[in-house]
PDB file of C-alpha atoms in Angstrom:
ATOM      1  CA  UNK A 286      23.121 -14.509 -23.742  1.00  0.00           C
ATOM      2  CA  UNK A 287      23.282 -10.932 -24.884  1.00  0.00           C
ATOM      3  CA  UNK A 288      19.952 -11.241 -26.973  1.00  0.00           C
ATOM      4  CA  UNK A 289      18.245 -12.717 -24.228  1.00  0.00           C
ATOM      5  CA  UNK A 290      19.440 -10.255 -22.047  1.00  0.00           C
ATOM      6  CA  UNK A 291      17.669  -7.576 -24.111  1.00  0.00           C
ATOM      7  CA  UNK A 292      14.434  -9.350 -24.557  1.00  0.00           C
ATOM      8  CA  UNK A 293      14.384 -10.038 -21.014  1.00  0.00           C
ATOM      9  CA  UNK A 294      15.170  -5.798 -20.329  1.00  0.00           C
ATOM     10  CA  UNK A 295      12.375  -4.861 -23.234  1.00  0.00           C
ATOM     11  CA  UNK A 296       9.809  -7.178 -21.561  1.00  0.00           C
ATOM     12  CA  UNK A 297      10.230  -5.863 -17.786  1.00  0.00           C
ATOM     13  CA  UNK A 298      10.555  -2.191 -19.125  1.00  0.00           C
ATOM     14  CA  UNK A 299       7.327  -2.185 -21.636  1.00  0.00           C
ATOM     15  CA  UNK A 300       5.224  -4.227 -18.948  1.00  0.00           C
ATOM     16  CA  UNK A 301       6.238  -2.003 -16.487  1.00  0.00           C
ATOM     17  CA  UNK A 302       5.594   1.128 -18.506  1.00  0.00           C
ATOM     18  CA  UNK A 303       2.229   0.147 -19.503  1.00  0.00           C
ATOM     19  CA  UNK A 304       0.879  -0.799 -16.008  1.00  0.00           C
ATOM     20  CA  UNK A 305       2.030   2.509 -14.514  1.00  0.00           C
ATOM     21  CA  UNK A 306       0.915   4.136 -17.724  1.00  0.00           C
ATOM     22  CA  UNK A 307      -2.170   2.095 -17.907  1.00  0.00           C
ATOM     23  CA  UNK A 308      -4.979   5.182 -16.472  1.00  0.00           C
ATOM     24  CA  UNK A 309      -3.735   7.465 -18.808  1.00  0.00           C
ATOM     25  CA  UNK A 310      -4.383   5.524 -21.925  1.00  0.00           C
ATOM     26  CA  UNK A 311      -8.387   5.980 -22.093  1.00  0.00           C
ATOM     27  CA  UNK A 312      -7.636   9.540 -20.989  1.00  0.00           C
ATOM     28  CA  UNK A 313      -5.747  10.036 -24.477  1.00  0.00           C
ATOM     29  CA  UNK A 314      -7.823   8.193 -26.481  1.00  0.00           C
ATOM     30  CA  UNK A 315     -10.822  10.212 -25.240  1.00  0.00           C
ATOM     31  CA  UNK A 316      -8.957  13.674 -26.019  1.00  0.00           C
ATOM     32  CA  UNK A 317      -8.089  12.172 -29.295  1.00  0.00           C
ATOM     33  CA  UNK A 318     -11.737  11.390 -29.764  1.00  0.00           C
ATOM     34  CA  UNK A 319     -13.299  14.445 -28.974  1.00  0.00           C
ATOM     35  CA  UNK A 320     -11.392  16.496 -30.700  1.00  0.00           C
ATOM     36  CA  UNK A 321     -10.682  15.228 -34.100  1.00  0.00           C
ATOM     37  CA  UNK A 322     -12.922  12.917 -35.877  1.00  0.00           C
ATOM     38  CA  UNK A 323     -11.491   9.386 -36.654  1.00  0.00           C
ATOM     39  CA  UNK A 324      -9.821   6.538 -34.775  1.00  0.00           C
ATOM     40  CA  UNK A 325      -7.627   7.277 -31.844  1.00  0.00           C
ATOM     41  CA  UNK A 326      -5.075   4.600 -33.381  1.00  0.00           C
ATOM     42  CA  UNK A 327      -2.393   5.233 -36.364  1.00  0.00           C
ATOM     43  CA  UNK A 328      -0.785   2.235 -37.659  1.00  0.00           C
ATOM     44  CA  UNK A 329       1.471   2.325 -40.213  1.00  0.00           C
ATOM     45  CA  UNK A 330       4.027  -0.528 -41.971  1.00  0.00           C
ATOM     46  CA  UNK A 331       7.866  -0.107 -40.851  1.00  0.00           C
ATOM     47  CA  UNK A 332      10.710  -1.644 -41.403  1.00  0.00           C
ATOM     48  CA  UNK A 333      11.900  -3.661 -38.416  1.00  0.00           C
ATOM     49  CA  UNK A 334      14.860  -6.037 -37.820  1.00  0.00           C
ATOM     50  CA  UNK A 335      16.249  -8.389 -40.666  1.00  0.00           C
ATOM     51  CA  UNK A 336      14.250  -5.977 -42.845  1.00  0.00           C
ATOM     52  CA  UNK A 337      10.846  -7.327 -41.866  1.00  0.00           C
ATOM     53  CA  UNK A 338       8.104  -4.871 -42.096  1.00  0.00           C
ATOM     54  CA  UNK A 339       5.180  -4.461 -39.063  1.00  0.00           C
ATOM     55  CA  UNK A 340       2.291  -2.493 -38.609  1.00  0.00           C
ATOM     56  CA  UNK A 341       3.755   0.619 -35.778  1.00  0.00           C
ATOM     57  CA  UNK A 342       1.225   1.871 -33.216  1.00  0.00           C
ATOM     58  CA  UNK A 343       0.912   5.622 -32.648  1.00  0.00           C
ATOM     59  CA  UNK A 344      -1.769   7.043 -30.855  1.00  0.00           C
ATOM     60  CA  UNK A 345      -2.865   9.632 -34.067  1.00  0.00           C
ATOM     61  CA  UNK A 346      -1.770  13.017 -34.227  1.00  0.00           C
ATOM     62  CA  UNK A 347      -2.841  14.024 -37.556  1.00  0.00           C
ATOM     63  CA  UNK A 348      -6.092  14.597 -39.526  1.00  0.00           C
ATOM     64  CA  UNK A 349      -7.299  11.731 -41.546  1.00  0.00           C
ATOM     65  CA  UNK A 350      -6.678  12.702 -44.762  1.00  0.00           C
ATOM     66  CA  UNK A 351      -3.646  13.716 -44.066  1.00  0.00           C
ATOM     67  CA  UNK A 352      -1.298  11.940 -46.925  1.00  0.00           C
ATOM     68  CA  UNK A 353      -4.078  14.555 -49.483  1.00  0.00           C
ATOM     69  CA  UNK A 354      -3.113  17.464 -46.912  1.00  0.00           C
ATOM     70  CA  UNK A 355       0.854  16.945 -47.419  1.00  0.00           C
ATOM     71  CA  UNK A 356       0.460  16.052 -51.236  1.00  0.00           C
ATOM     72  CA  UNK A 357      -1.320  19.813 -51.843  1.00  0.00           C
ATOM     73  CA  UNK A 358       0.995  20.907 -49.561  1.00  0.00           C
ATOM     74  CA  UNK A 359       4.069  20.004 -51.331  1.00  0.00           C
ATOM     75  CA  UNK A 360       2.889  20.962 -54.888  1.00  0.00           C
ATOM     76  CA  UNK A 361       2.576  24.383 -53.946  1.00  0.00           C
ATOM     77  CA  UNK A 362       4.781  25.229 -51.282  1.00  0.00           C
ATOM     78  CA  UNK A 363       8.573  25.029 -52.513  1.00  0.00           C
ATOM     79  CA  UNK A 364      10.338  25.789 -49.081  1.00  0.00           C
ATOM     80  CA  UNK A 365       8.090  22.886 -47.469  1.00  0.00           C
ATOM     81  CA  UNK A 366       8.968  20.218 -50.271  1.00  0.00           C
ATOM     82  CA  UNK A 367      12.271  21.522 -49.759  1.00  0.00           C
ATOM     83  CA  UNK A 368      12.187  20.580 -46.069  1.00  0.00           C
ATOM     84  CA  UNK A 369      10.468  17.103 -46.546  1.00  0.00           C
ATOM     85  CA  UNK A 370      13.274  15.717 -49.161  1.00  0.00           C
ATOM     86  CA  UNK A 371      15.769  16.970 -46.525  1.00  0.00           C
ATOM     87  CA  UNK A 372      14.402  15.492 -43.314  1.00  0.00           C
ATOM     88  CA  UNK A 373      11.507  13.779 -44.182  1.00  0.00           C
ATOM     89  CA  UNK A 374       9.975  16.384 -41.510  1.00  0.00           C
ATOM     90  CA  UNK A 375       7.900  19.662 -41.370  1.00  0.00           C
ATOM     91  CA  UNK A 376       8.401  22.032 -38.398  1.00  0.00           C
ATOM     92  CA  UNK A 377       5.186  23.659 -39.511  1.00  0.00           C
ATOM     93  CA  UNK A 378       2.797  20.621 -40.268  1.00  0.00           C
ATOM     94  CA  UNK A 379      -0.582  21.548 -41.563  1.00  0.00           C
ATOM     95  CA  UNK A 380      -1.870  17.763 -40.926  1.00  0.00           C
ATOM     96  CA  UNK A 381      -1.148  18.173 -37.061  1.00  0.00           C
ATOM     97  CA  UNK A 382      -3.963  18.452 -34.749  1.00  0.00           C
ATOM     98  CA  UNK A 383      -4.325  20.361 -31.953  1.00  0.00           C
ATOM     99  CA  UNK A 384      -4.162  17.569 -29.877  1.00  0.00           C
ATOM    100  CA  UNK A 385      -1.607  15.747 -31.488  1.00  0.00           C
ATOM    101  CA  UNK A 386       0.461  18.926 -31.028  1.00  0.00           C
ATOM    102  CA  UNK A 387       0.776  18.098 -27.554  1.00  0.00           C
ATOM    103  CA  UNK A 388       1.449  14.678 -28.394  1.00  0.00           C
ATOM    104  CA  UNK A 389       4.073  14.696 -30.068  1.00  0.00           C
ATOM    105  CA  UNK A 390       5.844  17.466 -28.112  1.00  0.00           C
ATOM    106  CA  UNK A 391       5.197  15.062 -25.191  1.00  0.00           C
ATOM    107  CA  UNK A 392       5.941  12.273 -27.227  1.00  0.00           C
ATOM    108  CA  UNK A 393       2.807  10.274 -25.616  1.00  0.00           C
ATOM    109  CA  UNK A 394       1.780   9.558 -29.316  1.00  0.00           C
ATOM    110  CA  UNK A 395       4.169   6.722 -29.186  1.00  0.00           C
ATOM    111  CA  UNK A 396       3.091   4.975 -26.013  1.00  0.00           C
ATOM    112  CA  UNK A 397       1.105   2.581 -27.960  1.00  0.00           C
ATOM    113  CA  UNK A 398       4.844   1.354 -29.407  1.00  0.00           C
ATOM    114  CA  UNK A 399       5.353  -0.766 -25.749  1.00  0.00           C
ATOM    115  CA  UNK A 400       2.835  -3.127 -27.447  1.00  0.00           C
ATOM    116  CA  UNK A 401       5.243  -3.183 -30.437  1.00  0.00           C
ATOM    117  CA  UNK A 402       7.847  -4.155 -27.836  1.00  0.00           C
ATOM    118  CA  UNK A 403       5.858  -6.518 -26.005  1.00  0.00           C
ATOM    119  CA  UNK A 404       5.360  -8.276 -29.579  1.00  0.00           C
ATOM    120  CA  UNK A 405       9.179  -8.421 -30.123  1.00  0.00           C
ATOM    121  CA  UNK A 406       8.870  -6.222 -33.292  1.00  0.00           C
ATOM    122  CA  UNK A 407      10.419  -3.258 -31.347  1.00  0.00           C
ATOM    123  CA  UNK A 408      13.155  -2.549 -28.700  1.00  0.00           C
ATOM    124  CA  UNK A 409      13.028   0.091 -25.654  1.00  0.00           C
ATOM    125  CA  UNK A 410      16.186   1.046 -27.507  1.00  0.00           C
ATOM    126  CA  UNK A 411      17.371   0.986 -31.222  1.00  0.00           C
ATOM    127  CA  UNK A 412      17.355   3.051 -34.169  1.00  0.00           C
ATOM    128  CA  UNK A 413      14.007   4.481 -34.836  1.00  0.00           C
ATOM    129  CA  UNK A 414      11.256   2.619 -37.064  1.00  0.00           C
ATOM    130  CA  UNK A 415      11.682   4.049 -40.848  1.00  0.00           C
ATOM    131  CA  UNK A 416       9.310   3.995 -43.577  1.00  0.00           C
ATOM    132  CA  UNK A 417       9.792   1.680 -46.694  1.00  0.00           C
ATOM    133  CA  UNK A 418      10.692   5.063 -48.888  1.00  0.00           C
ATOM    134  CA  UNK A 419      12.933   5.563 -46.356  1.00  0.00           C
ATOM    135  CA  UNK A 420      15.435   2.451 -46.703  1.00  0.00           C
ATOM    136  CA  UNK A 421      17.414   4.029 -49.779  1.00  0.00           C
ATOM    137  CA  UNK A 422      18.269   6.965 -48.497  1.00  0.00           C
ATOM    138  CA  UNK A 423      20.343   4.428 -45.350  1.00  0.00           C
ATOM    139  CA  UNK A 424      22.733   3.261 -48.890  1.00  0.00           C
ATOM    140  CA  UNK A 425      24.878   0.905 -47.308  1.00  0.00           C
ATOM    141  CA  UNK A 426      24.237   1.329 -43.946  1.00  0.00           C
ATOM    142  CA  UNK A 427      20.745  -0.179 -44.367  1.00  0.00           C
ATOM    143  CA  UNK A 428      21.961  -3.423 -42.981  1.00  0.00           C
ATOM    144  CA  UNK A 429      23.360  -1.766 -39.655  1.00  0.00           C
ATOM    145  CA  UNK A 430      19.763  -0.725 -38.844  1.00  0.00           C
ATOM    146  CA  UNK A 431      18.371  -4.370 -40.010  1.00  0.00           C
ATOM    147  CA  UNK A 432      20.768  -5.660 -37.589  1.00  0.00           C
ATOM    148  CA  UNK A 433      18.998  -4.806 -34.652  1.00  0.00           C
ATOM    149  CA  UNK A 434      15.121  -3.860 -33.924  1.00  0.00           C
ATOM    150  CA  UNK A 435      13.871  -0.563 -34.047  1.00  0.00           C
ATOM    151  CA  UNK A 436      13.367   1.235 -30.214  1.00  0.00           C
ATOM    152  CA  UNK A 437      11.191   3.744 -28.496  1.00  0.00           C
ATOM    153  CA  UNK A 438      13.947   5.627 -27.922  1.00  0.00           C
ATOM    154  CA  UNK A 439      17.435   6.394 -29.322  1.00  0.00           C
ATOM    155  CA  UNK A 440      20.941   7.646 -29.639  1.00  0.00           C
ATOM    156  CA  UNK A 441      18.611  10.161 -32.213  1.00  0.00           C
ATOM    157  CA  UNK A 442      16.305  11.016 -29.823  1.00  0.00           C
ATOM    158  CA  UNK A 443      19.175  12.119 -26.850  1.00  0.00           C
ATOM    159  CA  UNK A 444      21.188  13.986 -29.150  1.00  0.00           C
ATOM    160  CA  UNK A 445      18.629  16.454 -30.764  1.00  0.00           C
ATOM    161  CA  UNK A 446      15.640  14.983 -32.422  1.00  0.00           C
ATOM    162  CA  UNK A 447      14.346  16.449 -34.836  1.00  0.00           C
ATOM    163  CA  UNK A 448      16.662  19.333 -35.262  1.00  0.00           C
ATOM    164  CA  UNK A 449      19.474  16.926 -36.433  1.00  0.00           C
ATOM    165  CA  UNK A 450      20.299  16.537 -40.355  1.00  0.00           C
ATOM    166  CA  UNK A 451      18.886  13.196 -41.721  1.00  0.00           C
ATOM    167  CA  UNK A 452      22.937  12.161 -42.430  1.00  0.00           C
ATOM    168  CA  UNK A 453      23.349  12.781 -38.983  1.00  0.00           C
ATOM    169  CA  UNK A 454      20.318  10.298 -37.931  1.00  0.00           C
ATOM    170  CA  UNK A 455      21.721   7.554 -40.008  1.00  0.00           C
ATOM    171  CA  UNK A 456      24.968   7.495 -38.782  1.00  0.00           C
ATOM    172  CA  UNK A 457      23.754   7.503 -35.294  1.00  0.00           C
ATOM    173  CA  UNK A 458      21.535   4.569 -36.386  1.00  0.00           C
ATOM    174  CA  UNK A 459      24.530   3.292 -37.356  1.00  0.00           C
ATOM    175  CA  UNK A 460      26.813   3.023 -34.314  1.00  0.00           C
ATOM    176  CA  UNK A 461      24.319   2.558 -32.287  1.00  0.00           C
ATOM    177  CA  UNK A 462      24.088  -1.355 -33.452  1.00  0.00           C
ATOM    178  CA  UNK A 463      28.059  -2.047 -33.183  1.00  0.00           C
ATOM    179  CA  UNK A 464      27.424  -0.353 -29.528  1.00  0.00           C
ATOM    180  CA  UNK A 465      24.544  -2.028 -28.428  1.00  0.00           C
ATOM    181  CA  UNK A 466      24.763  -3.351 -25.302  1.00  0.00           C
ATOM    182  CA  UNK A 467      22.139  -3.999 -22.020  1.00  0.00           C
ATOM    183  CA  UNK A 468      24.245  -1.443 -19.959  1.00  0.00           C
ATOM    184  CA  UNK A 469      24.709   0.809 -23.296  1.00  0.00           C
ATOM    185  CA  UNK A 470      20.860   0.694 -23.640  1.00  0.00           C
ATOM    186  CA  UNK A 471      20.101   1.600 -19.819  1.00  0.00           C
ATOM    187  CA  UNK A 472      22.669   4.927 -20.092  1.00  0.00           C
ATOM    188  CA  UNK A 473      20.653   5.830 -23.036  1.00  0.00           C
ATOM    189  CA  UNK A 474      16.936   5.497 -20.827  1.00  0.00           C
ATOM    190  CA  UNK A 475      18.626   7.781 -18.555  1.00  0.00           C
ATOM    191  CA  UNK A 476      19.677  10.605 -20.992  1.00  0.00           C
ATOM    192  CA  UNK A 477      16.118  10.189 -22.628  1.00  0.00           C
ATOM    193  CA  UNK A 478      14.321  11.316 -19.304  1.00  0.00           C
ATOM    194  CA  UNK A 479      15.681  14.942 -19.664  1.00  0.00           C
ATOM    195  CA  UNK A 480      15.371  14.774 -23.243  1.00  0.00           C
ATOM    196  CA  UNK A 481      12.033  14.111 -23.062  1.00  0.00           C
ATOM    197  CA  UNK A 482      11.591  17.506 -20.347  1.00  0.00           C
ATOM    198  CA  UNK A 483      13.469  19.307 -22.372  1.00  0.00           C
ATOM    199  CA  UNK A 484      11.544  18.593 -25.742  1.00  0.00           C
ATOM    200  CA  UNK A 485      14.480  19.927 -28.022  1.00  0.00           C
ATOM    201  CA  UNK A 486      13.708  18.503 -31.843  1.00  0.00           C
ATOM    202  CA  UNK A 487      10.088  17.807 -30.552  1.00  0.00           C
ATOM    203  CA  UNK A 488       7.659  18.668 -33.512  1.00  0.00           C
TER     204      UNK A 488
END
């Protein structure tokens, strides 16, 4: 009952998201467009529930080459590699556009993500999606964030964002799938609202 439940919540939520949301999707992918050259899409392989990977929707904030950009990047800049084997994050990111920017601090790059939900691959709430690279640095607690499917929002995203140590996003991961719950999922909606406003960790 539970699990249906939370299919049933993800299903009203995304639909309803992406029929009020629906004008301002051409108006995005038009800014996107216009000012940096490539597709308006990002799609990249994460790992989602039972350890499954699927392709993630983002509407793109970076430049297209910009695995090349992060590689130089990292050879020559030791406070920057620094920073990516600690968070897997740059507050500084040369691959950023201007555009994407505003994205991200708005988070509308990840609007494209209700589709995830729609598809089942993704929850309005779980643990975030992580990369492939990422799964070792989870150790045991891997199988806590298999356990349930990644969200749109999180325990992560209320509690900091970005700013908070990548031990810190793991064990919040963590709890969040022996606390999941439909009512535990709607308090979290609620504190994302002036997370969101307040775009602390946004970068």
């Amino acid at each position: 009952m539970s699990e249906w439940l939370h299919r049933a919540f993800d299903i009203a939520v995304s639909l309803a998201a992406i029929i009020a949301l629906l004008p301002l999707f051409p108006v995005l992918a038009l800014l996107i467009k216009v000012t940096s050259p490539g597709p308006v899409l990002f799609k990249q392989m994460r790992v989602g529930r039972n350890g499954v990977l699927f392709p993630c929707l983002k509407f793109r904030s970076m430049v297209t080459n910009s695995q090349e950009v992060l590689e130089r990047l990292l050879a020559n800049d030791a406070e920057a590699r620094a920073e990516w084997a600690r968070d897997q994050k740059l507050r500084h990111d040369p691959r950023i556009t201007w555009i994407g920017n505003f994205l991200r601090r708005s988070s509308l790059d990840e609007l494209p993500q209700l589709f995830n939900i729609l598809a089942g691959q993704m929850s309005i709430v779980g643990p975030r999606p992580i990369l492939p690279t990422e799964v070792v640095r989870y150790g045991s607690r891997i199988a806590d964030y298999c356990g349930v499917r990644p969200g749109l929002t999180g325990l992560w995203q209320v509690n900091g964002r970005n700013d908070l140590p990548y031990p810190t996003r793991v064990r919040l991961d963590a709890f969040y799938s022996f606390r999941k719950s439909v009512i535990y999922d709607f308090g979290i909606c609620l504190r994302t609202i002036p997370a969101l406003l307040g775009r602390k960790g946004s970068y």
